[in-house]
Coordinates of C-alpha atoms and ligand atoms in Angstrom, one line a residue:
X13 CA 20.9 -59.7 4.9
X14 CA 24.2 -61.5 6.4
X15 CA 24.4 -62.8 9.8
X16 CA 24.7 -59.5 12.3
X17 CA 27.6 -61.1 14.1
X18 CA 29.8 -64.0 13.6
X19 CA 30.0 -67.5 15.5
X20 CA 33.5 -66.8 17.2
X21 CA 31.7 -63.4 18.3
X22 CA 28.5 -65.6 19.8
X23 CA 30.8 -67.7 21.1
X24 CA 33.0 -64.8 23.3
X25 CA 29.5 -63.6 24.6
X26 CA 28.6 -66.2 25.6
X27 CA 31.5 -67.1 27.7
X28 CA 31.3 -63.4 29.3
X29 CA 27.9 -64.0 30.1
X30 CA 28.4 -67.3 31.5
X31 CA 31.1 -65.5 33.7
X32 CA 29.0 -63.0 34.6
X33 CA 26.7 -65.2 36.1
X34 CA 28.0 -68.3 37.5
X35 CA 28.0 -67.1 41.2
X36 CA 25.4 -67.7 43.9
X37 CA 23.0 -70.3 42.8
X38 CA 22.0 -73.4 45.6
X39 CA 19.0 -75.6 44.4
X40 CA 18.8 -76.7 48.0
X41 CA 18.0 -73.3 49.2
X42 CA 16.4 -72.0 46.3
X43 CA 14.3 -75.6 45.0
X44 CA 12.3 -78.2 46.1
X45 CA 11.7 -81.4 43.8
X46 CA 8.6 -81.9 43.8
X47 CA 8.1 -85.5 41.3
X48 CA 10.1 -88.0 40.2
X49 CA 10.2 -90.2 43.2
X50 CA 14.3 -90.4 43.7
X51 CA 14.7 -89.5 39.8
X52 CA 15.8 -86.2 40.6
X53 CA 18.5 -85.0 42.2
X54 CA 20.7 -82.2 43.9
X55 CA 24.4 -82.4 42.9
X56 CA 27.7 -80.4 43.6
X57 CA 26.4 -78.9 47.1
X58 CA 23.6 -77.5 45.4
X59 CA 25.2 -76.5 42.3
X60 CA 23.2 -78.9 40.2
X61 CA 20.4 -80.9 39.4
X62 CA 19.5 -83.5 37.0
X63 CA 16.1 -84.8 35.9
X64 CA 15.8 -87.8 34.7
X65 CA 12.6 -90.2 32.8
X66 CA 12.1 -93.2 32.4
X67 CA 9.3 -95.6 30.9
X68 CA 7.6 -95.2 34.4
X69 CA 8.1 -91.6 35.3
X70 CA 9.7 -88.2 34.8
X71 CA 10.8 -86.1 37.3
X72 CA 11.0 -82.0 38.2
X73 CA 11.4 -79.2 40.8
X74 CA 9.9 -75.9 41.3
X75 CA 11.5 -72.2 42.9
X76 CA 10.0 -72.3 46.8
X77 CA 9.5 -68.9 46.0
X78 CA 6.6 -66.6 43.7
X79 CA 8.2 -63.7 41.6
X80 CA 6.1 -60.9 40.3
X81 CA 8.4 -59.9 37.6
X82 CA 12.1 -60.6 37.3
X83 CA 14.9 -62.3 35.3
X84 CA 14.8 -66.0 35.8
X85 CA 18.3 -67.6 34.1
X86 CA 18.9 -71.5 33.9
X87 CA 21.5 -73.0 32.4
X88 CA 20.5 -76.1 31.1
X89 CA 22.2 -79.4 28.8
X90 CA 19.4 -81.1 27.1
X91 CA 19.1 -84.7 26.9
X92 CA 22.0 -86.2 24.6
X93 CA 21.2 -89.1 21.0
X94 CA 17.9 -90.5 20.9
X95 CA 15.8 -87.7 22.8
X96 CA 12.6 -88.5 20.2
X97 CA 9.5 -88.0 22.7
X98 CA 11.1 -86.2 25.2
X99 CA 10.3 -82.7 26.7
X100 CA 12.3 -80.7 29.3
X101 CA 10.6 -78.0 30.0
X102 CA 11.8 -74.4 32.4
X103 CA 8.9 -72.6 32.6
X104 CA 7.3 -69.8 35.0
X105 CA 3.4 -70.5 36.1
X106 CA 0.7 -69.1 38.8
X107 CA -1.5 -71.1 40.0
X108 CA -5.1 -71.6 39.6
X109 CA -7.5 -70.9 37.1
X110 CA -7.2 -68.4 34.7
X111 CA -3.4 -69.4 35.3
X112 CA -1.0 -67.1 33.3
X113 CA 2.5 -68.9 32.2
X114 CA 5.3 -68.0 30.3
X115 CA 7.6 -71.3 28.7
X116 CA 10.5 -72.4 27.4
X117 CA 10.1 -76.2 26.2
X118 CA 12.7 -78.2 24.6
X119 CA 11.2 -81.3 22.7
X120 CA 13.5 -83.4 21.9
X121 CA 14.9 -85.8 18.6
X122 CA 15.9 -88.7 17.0
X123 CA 19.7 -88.8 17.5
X124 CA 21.2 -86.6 14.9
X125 CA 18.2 -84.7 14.4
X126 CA 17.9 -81.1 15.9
X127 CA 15.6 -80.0 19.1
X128 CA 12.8 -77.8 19.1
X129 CA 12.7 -74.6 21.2
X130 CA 8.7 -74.1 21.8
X131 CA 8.0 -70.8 23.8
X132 CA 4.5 -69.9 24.5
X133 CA 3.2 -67.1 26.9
X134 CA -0.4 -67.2 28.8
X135 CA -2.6 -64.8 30.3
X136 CA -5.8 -65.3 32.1
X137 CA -5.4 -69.3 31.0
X138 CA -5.4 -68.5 27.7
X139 CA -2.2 -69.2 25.3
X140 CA -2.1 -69.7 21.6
X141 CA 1.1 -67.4 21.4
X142 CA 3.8 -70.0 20.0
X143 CA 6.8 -69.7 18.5
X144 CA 9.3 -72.5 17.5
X145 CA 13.1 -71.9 17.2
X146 CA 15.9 -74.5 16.1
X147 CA 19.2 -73.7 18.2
X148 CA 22.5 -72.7 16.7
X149 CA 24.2 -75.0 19.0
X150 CA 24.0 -78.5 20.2
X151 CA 22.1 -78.4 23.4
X152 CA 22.9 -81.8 24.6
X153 CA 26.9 -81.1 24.7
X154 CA 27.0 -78.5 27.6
X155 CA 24.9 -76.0 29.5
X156 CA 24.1 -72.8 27.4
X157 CA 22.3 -70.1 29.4
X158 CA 18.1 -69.7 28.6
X159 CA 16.8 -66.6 30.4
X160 CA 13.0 -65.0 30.6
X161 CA 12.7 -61.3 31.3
X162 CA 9.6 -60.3 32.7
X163 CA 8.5 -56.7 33.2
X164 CA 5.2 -54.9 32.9
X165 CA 6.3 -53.9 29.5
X166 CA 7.5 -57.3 28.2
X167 CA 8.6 -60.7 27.8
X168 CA 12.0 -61.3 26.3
X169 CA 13.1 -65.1 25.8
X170 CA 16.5 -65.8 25.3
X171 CA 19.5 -67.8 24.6
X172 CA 23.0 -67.3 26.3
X173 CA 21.7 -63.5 26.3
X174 CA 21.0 -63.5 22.7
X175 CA 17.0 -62.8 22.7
X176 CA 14.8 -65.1 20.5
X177 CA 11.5 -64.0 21.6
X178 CA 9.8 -60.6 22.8
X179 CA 6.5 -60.4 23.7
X180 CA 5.3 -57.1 23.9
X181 CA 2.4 -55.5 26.4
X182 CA -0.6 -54.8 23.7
X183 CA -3.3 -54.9 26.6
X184 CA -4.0 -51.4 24.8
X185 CA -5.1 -53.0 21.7
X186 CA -7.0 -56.0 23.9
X187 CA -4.2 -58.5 23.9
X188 CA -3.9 -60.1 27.5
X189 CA -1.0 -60.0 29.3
X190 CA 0.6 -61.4 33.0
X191 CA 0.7 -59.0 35.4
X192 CA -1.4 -59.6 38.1
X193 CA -0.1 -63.2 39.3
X194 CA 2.7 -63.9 40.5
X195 CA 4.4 -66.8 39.5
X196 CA 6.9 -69.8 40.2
X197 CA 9.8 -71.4 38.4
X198 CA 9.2 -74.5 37.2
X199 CA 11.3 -77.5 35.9
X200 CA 10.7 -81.0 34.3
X201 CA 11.6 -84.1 32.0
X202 CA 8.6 -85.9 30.7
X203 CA 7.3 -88.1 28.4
X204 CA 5.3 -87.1 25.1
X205 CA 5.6 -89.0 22.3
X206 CA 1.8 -88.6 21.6
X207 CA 3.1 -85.3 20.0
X208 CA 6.5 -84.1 21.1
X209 CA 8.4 -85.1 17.9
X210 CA 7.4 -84.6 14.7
X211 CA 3.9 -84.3 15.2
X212 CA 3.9 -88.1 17.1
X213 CA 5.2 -89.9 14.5
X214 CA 8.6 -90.7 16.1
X215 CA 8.5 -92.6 19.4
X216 CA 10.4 -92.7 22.7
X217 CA 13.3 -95.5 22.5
X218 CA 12.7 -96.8 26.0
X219 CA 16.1 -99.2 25.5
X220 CA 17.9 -95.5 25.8
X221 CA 15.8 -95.4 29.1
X222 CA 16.8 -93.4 31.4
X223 CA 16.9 -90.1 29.6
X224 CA 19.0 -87.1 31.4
X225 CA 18.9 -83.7 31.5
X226 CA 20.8 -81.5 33.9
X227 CA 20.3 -77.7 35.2
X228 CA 22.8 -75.2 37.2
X229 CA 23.4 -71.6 38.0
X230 CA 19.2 -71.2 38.8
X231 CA 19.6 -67.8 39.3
X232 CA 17.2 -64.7 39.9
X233 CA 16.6 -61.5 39.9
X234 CA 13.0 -60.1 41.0
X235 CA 12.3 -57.3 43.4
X236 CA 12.6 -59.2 46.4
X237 CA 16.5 -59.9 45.7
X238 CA 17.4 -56.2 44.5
X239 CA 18.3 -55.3 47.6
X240 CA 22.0 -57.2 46.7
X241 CA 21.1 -56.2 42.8
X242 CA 20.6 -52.6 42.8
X243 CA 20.8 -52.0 38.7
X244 CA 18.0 -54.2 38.2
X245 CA 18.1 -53.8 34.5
X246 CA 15.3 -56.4 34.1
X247 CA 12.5 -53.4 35.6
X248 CA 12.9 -52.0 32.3
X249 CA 14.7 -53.9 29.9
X250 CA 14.4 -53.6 26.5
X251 CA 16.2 -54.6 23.2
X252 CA 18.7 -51.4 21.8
X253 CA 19.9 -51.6 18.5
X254 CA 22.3 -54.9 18.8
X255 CA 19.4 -57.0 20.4
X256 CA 17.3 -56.3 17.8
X257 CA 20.0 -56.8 15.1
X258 CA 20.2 -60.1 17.3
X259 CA 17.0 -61.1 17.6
X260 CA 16.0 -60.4 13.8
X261 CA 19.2 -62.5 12.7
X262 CA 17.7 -65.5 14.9
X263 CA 14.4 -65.0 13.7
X264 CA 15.3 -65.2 10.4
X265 CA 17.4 -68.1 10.6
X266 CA 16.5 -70.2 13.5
X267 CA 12.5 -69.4 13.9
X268 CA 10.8 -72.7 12.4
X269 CA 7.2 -71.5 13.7
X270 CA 5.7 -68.4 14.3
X271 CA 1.3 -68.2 14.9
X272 CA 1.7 -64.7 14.0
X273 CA 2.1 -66.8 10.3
X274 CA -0.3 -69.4 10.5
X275 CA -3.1 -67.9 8.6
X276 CA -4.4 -71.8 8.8
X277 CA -4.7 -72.0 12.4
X278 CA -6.0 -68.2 12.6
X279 CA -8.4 -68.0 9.3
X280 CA -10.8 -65.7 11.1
X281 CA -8.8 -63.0 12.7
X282 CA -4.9 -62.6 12.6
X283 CA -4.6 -62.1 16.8
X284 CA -4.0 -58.4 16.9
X285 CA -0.8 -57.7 18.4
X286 CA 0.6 -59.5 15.7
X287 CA -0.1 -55.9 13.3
X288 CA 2.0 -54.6 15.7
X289 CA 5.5 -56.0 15.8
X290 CA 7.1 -57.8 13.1
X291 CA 8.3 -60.4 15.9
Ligands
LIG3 C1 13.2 -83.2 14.4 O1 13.9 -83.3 13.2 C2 13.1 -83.3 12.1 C3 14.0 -83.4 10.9 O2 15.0 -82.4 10.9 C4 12.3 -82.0 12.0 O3 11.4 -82.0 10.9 C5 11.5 -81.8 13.3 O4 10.8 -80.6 13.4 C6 12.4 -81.9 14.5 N1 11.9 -81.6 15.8 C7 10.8 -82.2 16.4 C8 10.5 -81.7 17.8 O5 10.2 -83.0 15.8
LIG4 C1 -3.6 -56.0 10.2 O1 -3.2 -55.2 9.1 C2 -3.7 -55.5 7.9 C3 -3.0 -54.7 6.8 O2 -2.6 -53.5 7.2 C4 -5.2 -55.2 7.9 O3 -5.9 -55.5 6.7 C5 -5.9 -56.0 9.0 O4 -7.2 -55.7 9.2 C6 -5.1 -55.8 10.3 N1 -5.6 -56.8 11.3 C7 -5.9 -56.5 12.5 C8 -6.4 -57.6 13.4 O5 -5.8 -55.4 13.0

């Protein structure tokens, strides 16, 4: 099947949706940097913040505030060239044992050579729900908007409001899935060139040291900010017939691992909710 929509029409959305959302947004009231020693930082009156690593340390920030459910949009430009090794990671995580998570990891690439989108989504500590996208963009040359949705129902990931990812609710057919904890936003730029980039083999160029990646318009919407939100479309939000058309063309295209496919990995048992949606 063709493409359901062209790239001048991806491009228009995502302008409007960048519109849409570029208000509010102030790290200093809405972050705290919690690592990096200095190698993070709060630009622009609040506006932005870059991460950086080098061959000593990374560096990240969390949300001072825990969201039971919400939208949680970043917009983020990945680290440009030689990324091999690195990850930069916006993520949502409780704390504690049985932690649940839901992630959006970017591992990084020799220059020239595409990143990896890795989403995963815990419950009850356990994960084992990955799937890998390539982008249809270049990350490293401005921001592009990556958003979770999280509501009792599901988990949509997705990219300048083009979903990638849903993750349904199949606690009905014993799947697990976060609801219970609530959970905080969660930034970083580290090092992992045991495994980040292809599989290990390719290594961090430390003479490219220090790597860069930088986020703006942190913005969210959860219950305690619907008061000044009132549609909070995210209680409820599901894909109609042009997200799915959306999400099946990057699926089909972009998706370069999926465990719902990896008969290898899951020889036993096929995890159940997989039966259940072709995503
Ligand atoms: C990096 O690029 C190579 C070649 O295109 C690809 O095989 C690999 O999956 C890419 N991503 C990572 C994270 O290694
Ligand atoms: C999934 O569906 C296939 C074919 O319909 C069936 O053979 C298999 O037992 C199902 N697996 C699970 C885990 O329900």
């Amino acid at each position: 099947m063709a493409a359901a929509f062209s790239p001048s029409q991806i491009l228009l959305l995502s302008i409007l949706f960048t519109a849409l959302t570029s208000a509010s947004a102030d790290f200093y009231r809405d972050a705290e940097i919690t690592w990096g020693d200095g190698r993070a930082n709060i630009l622009d009156g609040g506006r932005q913040l870059t991460l950086s690593l080098d061959q000593y340390s990374g560096s990240g920030f969390q949300s001072k505030n825990e969201y039971l459910f919400g939208r949680f949009d970043m917009q983020m430009k990945l680290v440009p060239g030689n990324s091999a090794g690195t990850v930069t990671t916006f993520f949502l995580s409780s704390q504690g044992a049985g932690h649940d998570e839901i992630d959006f990891e970017f591992l990084g690439n020799s220059s020239g050579e595409p990143y990896t989108v890795h989403t995963n989504v815990y419950a009850g500590g356990k994960g084992d729900k990955e799937q890998q996208f390539r982008l249809w963009f270049d990350p490293t040359s401005s921001f592009h908007t990556y958003s979770i949705v999280w509501n009792p129902q599901r988990i949509i990931f997705m990219v300048d409001n083009i979903p990638i990812r849903v993750f349904n609710n199949h606690e009905a057919i014993g799947t697990p899935f976060p609801k219970t904890q609530a959970m905080r936003v969660y930034c970083s730029l580290w090092n992992a060139d045991d495994w980040a980039t292809q599989g290990g083999r390719v290594k961090t160029d430390w003479s490219k040291a220090p790597f860069l990646a930088a986020y703006r318009n942190f913005n969210i919407n959860s219950a305690a900010s619907d008061s000044v939100n009132s549609a909070a479309t995210w209680k409820t939000q599901e894909l109609d017939a042009q997200g799915r058309n959306r999400l099946r063309w990057v699926q089909q295209k972009y998706m370069v691992y999926n465990y719902c496919s990896d008969s290898k990995r899951f020889a036993q048992r096929i995890p159940p909710e997989c039966n259940r949606s072709r995503f």
